[in-house]
Short mmCIF file of C-alpha atoms in Angstrom, two decimals:
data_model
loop_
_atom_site.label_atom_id
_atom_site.label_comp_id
_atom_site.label_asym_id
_atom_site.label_seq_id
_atom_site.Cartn_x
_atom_site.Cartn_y
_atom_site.Cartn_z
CA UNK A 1 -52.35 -111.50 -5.98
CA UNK A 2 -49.31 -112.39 -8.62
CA UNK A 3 -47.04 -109.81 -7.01
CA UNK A 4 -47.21 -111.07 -3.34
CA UNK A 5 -44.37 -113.30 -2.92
CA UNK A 6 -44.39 -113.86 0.71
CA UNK A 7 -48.20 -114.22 1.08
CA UNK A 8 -47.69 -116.39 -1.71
CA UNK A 9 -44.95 -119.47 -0.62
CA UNK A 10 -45.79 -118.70 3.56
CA UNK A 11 -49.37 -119.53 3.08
CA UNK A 12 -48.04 -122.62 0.51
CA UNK A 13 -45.42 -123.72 3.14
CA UNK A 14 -48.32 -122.91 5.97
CA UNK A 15 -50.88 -125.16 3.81
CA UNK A 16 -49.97 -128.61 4.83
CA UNK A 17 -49.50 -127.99 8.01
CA UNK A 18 -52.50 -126.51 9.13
CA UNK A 19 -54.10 -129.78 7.53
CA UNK A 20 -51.97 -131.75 9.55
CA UNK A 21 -52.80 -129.86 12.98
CA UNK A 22 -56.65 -130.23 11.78
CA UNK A 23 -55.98 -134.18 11.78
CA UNK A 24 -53.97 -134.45 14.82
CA UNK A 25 -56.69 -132.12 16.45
CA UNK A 26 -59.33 -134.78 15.16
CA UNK A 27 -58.28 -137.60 16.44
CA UNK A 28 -56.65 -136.38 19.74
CA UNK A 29 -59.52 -135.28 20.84
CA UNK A 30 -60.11 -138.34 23.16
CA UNK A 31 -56.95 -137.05 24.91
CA UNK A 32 -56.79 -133.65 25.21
CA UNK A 33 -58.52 -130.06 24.16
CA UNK A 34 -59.90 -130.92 20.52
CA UNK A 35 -62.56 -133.36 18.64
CA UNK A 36 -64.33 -132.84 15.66
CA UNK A 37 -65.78 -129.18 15.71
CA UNK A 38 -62.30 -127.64 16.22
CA UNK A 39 -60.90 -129.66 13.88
CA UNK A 40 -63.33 -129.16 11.06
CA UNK A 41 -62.78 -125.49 11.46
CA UNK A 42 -59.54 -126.16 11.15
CA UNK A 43 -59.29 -127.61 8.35
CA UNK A 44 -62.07 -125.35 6.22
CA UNK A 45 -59.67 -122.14 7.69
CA UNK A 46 -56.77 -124.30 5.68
CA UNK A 47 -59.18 -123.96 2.41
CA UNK A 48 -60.45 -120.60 3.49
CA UNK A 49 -56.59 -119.47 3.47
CA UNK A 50 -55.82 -120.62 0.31
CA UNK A 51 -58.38 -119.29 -1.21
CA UNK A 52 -57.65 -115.84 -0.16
CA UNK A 53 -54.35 -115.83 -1.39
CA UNK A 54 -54.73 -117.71 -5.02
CA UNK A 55 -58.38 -117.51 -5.81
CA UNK A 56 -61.45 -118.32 -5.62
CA UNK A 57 -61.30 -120.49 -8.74
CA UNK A 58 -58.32 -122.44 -7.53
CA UNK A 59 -59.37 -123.13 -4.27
CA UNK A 60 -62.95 -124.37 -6.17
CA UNK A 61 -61.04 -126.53 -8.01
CA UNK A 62 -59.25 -128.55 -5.42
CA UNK A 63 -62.55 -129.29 -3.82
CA UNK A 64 -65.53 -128.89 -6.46
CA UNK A 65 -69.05 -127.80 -5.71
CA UNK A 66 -70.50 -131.65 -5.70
CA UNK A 67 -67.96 -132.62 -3.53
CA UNK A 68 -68.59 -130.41 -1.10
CA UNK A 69 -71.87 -131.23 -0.76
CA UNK A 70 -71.85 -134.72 -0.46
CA UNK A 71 -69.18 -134.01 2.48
CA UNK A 72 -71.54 -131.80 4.11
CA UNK A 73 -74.48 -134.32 3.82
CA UNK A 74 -72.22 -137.06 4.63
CA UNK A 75 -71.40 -136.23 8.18
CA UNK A 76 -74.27 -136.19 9.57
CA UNK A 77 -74.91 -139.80 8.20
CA UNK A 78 -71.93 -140.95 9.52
CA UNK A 79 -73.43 -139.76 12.93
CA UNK A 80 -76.77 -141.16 12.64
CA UNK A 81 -75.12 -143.84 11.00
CA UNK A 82 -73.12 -145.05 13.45
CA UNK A 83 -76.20 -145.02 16.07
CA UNK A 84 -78.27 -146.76 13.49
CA UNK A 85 -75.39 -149.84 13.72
CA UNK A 86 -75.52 -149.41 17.20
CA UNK A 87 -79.07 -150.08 17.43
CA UNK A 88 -78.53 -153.73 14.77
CA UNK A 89 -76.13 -154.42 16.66
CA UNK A 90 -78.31 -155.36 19.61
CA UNK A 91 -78.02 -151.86 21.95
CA UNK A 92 -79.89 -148.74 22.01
CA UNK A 93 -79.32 -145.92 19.81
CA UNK A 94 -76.47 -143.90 19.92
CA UNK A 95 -74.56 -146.97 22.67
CA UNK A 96 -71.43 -147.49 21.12
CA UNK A 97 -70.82 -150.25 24.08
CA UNK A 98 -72.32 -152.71 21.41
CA UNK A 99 -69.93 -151.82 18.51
CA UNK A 100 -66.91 -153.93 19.23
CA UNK A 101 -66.39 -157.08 21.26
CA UNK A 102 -65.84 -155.37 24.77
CA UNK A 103 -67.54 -151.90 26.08
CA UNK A 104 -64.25 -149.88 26.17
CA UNK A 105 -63.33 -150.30 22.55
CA UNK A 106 -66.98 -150.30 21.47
CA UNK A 107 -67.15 -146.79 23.03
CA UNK A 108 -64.21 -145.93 21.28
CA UNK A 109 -64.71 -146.81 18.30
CA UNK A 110 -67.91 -145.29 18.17
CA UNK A 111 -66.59 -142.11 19.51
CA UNK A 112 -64.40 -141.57 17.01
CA UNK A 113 -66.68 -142.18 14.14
CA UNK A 114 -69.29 -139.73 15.46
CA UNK A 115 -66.12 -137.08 15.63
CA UNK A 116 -65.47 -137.71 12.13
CA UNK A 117 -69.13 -137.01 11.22
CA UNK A 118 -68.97 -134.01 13.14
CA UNK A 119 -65.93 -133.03 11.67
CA UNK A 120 -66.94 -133.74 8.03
CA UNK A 121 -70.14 -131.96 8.34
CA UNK A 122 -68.33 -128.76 10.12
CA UNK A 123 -65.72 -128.64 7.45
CA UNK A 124 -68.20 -128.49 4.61
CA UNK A 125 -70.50 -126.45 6.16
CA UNK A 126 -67.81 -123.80 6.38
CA UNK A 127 -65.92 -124.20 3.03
CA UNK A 128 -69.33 -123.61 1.33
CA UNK A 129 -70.45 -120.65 3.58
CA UNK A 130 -67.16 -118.99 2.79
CA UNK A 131 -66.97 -119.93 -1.24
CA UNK A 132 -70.61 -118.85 -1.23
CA UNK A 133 -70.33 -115.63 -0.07
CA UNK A 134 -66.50 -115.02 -1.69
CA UNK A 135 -68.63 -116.05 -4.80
CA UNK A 136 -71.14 -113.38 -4.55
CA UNK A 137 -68.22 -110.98 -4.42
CA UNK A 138 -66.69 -112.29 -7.51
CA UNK A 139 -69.83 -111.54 -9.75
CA UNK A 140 -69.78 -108.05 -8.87
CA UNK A 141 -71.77 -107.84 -6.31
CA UNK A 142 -75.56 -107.51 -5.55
CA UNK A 143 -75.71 -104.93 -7.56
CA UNK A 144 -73.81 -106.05 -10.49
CA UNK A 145 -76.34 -108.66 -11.51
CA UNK B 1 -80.37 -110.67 51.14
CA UNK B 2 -76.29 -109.94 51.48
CA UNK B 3 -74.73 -108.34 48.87
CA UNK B 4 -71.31 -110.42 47.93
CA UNK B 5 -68.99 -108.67 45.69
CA UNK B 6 -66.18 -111.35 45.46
CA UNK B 7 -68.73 -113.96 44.79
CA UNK B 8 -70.60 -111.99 41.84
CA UNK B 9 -68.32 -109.39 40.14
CA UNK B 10 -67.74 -111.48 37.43
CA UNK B 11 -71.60 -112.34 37.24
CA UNK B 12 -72.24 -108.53 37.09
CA UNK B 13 -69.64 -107.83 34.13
CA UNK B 14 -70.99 -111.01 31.97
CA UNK B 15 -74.53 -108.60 32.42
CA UNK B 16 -72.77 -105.56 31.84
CA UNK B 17 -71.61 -106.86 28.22
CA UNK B 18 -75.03 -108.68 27.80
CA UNK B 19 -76.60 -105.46 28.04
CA UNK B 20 -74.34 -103.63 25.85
CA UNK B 21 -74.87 -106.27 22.77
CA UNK B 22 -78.44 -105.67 23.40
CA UNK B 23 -78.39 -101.72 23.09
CA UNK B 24 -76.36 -102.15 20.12
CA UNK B 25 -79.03 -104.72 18.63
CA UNK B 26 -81.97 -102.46 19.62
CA UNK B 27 -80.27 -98.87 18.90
CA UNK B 28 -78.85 -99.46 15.87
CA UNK B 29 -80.46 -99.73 12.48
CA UNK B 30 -77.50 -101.13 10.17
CA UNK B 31 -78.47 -104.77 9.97
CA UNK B 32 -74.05 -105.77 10.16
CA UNK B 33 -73.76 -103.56 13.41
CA UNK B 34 -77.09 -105.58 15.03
CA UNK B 35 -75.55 -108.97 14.15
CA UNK B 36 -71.99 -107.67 15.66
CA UNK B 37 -74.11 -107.03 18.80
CA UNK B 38 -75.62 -110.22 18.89
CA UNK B 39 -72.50 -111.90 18.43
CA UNK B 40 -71.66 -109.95 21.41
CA UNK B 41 -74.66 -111.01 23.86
CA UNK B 42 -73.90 -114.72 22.73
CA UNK B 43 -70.04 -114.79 23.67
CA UNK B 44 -71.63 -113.12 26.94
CA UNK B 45 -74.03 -115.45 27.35
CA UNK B 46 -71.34 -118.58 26.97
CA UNK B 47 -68.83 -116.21 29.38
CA UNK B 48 -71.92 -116.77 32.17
CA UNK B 49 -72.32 -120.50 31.53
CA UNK B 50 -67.99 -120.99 31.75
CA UNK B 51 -68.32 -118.82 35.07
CA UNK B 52 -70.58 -121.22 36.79
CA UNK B 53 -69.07 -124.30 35.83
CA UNK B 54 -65.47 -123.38 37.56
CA UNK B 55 -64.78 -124.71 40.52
CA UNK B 56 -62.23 -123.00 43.18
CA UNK B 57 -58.85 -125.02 42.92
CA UNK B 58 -60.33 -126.86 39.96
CA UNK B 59 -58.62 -128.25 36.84
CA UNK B 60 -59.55 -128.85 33.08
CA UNK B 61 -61.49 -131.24 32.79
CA UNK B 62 -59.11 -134.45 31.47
CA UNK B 63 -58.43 -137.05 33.56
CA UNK B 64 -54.82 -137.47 34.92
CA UNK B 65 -52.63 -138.75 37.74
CA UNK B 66 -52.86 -136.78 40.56
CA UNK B 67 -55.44 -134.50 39.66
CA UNK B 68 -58.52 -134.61 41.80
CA UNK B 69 -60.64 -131.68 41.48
CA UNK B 70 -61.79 -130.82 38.56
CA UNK B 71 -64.02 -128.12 36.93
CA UNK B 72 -67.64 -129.20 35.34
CA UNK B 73 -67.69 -130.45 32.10
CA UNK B 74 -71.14 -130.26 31.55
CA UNK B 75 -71.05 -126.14 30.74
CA UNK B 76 -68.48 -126.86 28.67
CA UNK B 77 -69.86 -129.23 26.16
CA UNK B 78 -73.60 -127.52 25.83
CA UNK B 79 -71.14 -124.05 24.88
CA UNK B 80 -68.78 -125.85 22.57
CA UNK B 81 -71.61 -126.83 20.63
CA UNK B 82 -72.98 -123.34 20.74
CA UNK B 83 -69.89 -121.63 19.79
CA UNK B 84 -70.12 -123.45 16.14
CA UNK B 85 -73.75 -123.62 16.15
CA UNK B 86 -73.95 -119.87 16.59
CA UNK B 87 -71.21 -119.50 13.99
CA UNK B 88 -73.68 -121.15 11.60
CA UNK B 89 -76.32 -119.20 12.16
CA UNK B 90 -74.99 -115.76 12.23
CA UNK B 91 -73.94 -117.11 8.87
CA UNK B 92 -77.46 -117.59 7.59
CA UNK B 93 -78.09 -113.93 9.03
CA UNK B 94 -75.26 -112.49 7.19
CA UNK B 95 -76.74 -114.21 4.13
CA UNK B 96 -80.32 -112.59 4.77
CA UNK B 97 -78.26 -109.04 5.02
CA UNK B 98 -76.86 -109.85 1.59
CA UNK B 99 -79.77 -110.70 0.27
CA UNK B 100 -81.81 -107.98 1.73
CA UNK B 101 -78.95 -105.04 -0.11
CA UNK B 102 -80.13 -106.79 -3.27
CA UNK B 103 -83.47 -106.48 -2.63
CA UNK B 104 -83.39 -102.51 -1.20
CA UNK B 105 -80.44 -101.44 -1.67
CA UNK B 106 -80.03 -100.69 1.64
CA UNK B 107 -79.44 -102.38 5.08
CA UNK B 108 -80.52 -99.74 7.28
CA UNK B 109 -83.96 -101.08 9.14
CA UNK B 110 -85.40 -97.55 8.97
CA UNK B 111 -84.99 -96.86 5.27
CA UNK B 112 -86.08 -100.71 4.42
CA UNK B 113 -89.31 -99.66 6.51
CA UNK B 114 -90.03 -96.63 4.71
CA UNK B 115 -89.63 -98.31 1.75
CA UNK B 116 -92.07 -100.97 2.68
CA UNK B 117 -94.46 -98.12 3.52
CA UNK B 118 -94.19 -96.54 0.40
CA UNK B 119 -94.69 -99.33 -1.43
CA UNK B 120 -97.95 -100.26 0.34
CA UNK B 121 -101.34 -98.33 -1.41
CA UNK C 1 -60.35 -113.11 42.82
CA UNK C 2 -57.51 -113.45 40.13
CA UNK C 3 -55.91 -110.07 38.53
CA UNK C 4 -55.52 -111.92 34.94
CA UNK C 5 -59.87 -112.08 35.37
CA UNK C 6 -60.13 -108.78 36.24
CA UNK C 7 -58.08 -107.22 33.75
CA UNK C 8 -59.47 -110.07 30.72
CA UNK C 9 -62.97 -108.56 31.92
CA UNK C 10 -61.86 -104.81 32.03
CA UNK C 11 -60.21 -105.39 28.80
CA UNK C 12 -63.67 -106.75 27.35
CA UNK C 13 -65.74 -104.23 28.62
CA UNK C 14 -63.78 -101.60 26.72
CA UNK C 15 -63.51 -103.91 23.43
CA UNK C 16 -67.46 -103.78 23.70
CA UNK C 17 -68.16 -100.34 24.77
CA UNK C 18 -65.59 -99.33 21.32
CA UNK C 19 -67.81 -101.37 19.18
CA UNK C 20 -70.93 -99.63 20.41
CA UNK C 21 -69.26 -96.30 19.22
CA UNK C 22 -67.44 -97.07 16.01
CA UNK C 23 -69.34 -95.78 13.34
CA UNK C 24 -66.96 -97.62 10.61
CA UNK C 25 -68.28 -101.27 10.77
CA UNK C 26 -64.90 -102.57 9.54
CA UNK C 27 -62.97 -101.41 12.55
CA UNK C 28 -66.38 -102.67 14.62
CA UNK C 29 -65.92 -106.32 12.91
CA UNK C 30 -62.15 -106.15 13.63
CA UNK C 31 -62.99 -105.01 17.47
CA UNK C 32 -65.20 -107.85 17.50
CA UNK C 33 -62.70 -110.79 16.89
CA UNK C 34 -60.49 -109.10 19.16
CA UNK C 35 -63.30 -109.69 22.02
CA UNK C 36 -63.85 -112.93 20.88
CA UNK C 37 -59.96 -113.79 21.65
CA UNK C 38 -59.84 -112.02 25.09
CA UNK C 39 -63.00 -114.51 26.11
CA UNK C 40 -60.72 -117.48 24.37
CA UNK C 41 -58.18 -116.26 26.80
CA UNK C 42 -60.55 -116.38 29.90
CA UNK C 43 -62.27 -119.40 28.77
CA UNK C 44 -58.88 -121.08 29.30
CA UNK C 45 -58.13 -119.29 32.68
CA UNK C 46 -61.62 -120.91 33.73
CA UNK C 47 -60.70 -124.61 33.02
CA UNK C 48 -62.73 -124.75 29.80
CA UNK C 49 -59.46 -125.53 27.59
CA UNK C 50 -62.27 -126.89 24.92
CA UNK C 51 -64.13 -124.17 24.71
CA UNK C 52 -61.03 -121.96 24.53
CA UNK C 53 -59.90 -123.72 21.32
CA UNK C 54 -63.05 -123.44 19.56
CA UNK C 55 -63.83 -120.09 20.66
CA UNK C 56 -59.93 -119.03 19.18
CA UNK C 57 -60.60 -120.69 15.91
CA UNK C 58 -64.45 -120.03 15.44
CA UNK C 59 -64.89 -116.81 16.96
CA UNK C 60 -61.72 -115.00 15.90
CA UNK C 61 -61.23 -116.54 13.08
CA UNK C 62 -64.09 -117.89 10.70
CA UNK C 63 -67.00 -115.52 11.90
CA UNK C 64 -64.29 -112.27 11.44
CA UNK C 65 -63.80 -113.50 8.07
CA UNK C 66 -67.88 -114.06 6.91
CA UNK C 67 -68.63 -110.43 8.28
CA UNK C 68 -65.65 -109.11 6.55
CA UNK C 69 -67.10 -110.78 3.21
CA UNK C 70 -70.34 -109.85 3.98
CA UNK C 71 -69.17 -105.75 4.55
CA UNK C 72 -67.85 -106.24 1.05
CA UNK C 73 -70.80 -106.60 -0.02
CA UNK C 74 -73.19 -103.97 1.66
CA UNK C 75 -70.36 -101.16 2.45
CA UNK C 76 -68.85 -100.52 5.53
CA UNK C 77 -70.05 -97.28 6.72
CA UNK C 78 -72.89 -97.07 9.30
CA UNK C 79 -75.40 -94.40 9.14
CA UNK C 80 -76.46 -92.29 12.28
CA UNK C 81 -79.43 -93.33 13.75
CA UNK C 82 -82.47 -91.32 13.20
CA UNK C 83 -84.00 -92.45 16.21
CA UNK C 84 -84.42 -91.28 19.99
CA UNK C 85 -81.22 -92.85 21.31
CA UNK C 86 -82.80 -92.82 25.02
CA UNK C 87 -85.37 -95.31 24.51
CA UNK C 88 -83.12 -98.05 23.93
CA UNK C 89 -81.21 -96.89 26.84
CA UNK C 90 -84.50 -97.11 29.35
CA UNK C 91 -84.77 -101.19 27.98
CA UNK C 92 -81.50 -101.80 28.31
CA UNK C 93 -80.87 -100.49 32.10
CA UNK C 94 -84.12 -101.57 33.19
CA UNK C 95 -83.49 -105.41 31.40
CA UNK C 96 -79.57 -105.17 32.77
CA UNK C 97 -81.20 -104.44 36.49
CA UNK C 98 -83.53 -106.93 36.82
CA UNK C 99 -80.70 -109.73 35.71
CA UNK C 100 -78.52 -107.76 38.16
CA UNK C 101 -81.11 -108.35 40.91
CA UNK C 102 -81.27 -112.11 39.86
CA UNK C 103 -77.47 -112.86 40.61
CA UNK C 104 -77.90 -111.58 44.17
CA UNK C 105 -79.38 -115.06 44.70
CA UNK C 106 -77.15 -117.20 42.59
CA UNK C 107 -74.79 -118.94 44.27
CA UNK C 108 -71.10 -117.90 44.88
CA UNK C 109 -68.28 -117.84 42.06
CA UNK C 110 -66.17 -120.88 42.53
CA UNK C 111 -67.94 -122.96 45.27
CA UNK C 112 -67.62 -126.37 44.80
CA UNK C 113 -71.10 -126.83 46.95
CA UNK C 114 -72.96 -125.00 44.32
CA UNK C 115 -76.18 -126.78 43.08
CA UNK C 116 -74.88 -126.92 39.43
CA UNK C 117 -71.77 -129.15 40.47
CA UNK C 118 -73.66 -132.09 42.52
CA UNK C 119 -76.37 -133.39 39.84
CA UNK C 120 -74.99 -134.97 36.87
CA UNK C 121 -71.45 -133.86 36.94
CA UNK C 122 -69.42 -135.80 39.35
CA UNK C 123 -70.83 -138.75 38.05
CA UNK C 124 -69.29 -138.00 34.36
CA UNK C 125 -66.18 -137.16 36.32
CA UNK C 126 -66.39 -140.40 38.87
CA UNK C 127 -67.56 -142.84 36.17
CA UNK C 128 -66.55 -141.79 32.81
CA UNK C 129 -62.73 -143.22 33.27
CA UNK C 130 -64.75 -146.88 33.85
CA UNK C 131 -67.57 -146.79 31.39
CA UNK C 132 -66.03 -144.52 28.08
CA UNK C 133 -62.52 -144.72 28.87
CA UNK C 134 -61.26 -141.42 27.22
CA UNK C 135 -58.96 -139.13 29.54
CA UNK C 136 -61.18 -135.95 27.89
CA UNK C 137 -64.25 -135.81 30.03
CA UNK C 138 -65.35 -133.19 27.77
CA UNK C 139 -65.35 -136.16 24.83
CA UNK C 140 -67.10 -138.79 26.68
CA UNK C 141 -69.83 -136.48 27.77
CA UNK C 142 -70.28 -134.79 24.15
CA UNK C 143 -69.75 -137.58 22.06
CA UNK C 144 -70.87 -140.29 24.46
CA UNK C 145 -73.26 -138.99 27.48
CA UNK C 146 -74.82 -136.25 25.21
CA UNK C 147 -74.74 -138.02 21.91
CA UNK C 148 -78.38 -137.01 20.91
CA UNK C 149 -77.33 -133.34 21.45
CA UNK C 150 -74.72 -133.74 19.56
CA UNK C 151 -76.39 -135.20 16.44
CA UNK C 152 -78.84 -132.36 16.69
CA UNK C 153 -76.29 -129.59 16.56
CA UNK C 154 -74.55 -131.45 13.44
CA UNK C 155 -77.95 -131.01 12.09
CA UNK C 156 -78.06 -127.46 12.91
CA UNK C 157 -74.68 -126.66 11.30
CA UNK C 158 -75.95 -128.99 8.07
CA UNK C 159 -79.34 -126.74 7.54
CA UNK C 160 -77.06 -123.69 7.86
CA UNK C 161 -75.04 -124.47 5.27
CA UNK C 162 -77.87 -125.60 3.61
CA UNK C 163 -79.78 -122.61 3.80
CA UNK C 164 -77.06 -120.16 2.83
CA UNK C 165 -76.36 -122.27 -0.39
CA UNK C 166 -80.68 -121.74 -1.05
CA UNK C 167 -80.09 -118.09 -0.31
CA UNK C 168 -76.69 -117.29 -2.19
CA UNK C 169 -75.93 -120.26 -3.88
CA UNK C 170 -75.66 -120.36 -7.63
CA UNK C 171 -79.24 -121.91 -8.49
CA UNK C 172 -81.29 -119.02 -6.12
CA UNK C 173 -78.57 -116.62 -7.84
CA UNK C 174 -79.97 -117.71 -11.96
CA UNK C 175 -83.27 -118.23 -10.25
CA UNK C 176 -83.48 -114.20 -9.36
CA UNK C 177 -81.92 -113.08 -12.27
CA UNK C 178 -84.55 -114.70 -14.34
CA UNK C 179 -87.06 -112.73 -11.70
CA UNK C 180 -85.74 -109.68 -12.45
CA UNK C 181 -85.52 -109.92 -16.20
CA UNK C 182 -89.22 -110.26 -15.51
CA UNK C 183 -89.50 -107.68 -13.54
CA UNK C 184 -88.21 -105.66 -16.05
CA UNK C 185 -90.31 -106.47 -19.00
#
């Protein structure tokens, strides 16, 4: 990919900006089309992009094999997380009411965590089900072992 | 029993594709070509779900001034969820077909089975 | 009965019936997005703005992209079926009949009286303004309402990823190699 100049600096210039849309996709979801799924795609397709056009290699080392794992892990404790504070916190599990001093911001609050759990755990599940299988490529395939 | 076809054409096509992503899945052996028709019986299957929940004169569901009818959310979540859910998993079966070229050498169904037979005393 | 439907639909039905022919399963996995964009399109002409949006970014996006890394991998050229191509054909018609038969007593396209709108939904749209508070009723009831669904299809999408990095990943990957050395000896 050295000699592609415009794939090159439009998917640089695209970069940040597709991260930014992932973010304002996360946390607009209360108010229109969006929420954490979309936005985790989102964000992996930034990664996912970027890869294609420098490599594998570079893309791996922005965001290494450990940390993508935690990531992945770490959603879904966020989610179950945030119900497990719901449920010290005096409520059921899963009832954000409890979280903050009045229902309403409780719910919101707690709505907005669980996103970012979802969103986390979407993210890494796709970064490392593309870099996976981009990896097999890279060693030659099946074959090649 | 009256036959509406205003009411149900849209019923009949989501069945129409269903069907087609099935013969594909059934029909063909190339393990890529039967996940490409599953993908298409699940897009069908969340096409059906979208159909029912709209609502004649209906809007997205977001809450605004003015806006009074809306269209059910409820199909709308469960098929979100699906959507990335079933990306995920025909993920895992593209991994299986990748897997399963190292292992034959092949991703045709019939040569895999012939193989198998072969193999067997 | 919209003409933007109809045509979405007609366009579909032709994006499907192609893939069912195309021998060459790039063209089949490039077909493919393209179907998964036209329902985007009609998901959005049917209210479901949400499910538009993912549909646009998963569908036509990440899941083109895995099968196009997975045809790297195998090859992209189908073989012809060896197979009696009229079985298939019997199961499918007979299956696509009897679902036929079952819409004749679903209820009509549209009708706000239909059973499926008067159980739990107009309560998330009546009372989800007063007791979660976000404008998204799609939100409140996935994040909120439906929370325990939710946290179960997180925990889907985890043991995907986690099963593709047991299949592929780079410990199964040393793990066969060793295998085959022994195989080999």
């Amino acid at each position: 990919m050295k000699r592609k100049p415009v794939l090159r600096v439009s998917t640089k210039l695209l970069t940040p900006f597709i991260l930014l849309f992932a973010l304002y996709v996360q946390f607009h979801g209360d108010y229109g089309p969006g929420g954490g799924f979309q936005a985790g795609v989102i964000f992996a397709s930034a990664f996912i992009l970027y890869s294609l056009v420098f490599g594998l290699e570079t893309a791996q080392r922005v965001l290494p094999a450990a940390i993508r794992r935690i990531l992945l892990g770490s959603g879904v404790l966020i989610y179950a997380g945030t119900g497990i504070a719901s449920i010290l916190m005096g409520g059921n599990f899963l009832n954000y009411s409890v979280l903050a001093h009045d229902p309403l911001s409780g719910q919101h609050l707690g709505i907005m965590l669980i996103e970012f759990g979802v969103g986390t755990t979407v993210f890494a599940a796709m970064v490392i089900i593309f870099f996976t299988f981009a990896g097999q490529y890279r060693r030659g395939g099946p074959d090649g072992n | 029993m009256e036959i509406n076809f205003l009411g149900h054409y849209n019923y009949w096509v989501v069945i129409f594709l269903m069907m087609t992503g099935f013969y594909v899945v059934i029909a063909r052996p190339n393990l890529v070509k039967k996940l490409i028709g599953l993908n298409i019986f699940q897009i069908s299957v969340f096409l059906l779900y979208i159909s029912m929940g709209k609502v004649d004169g209906g809007s997205a569901p977001i809450l605004a001034e003015g806006i009074k009818i809306f269209s059910n959310p409820l199909p709308h979540v469960l098929i979100l969820t699906a959507i990335v859910v079933g990306v995920a998993t025909t993920a895992l079966g593209l991994a299986l077909v990748v897997r399963i070229k190292e292992a034959y050498g092949t991703i045709e169904d019939d040569e895999i089975q012939a193989m198998e037979e072969e193999m067997e005393p | 009965m919209n003409i933007i439907d109809v045509v979405l639909l007609a366009m579909m039905v032709i994006t499907a019936l192609a893939v069912v022919r195309m021998r060459n399963l790039f063209a089949a996995v490039m077909l493919l997005g393209i179907f998964s964009l036209l329902s985007a399109s009609l998901y959005a002409l049917l209210d479901a703005v949400d499910v538009a949006f993912t549909e646009a970014a998963v569908g036509a996006g990440i899941s083109t992209v895995l099968m196009l890394g997975t045809l790297a991998l195998t090859g992209e050229r189908e073989k012809k079926p060896h197979r009696p191509a009229w079985l298939p054909l019997v199961v499918v018609v007979v299956t696509g009949a009897a679902l036929l038969y079952g819409t004749f007593d679903m209820p009509l396209y549209g009708d706000p009286n239909d059973p499926i709108h008067k159980h739990v939904a107009d309560r998330y749209i009546e009372r989800s303004g007063q007791e979660v508070g976000t404008p998204n009723i799609v939100t409140s009831v996935l994040a909120s309402y439906r929370g325990f669904d939710t946290l179960g299809e997180v925990t889907v999408i985890f043991t995907a990823g986690v099963g593709v990095l047991a299949l592929l990943g780079r410990g199964a990957l040393s793990r066969r190699r060793r295998l085959n050395k022994e195989d080999d000896r």
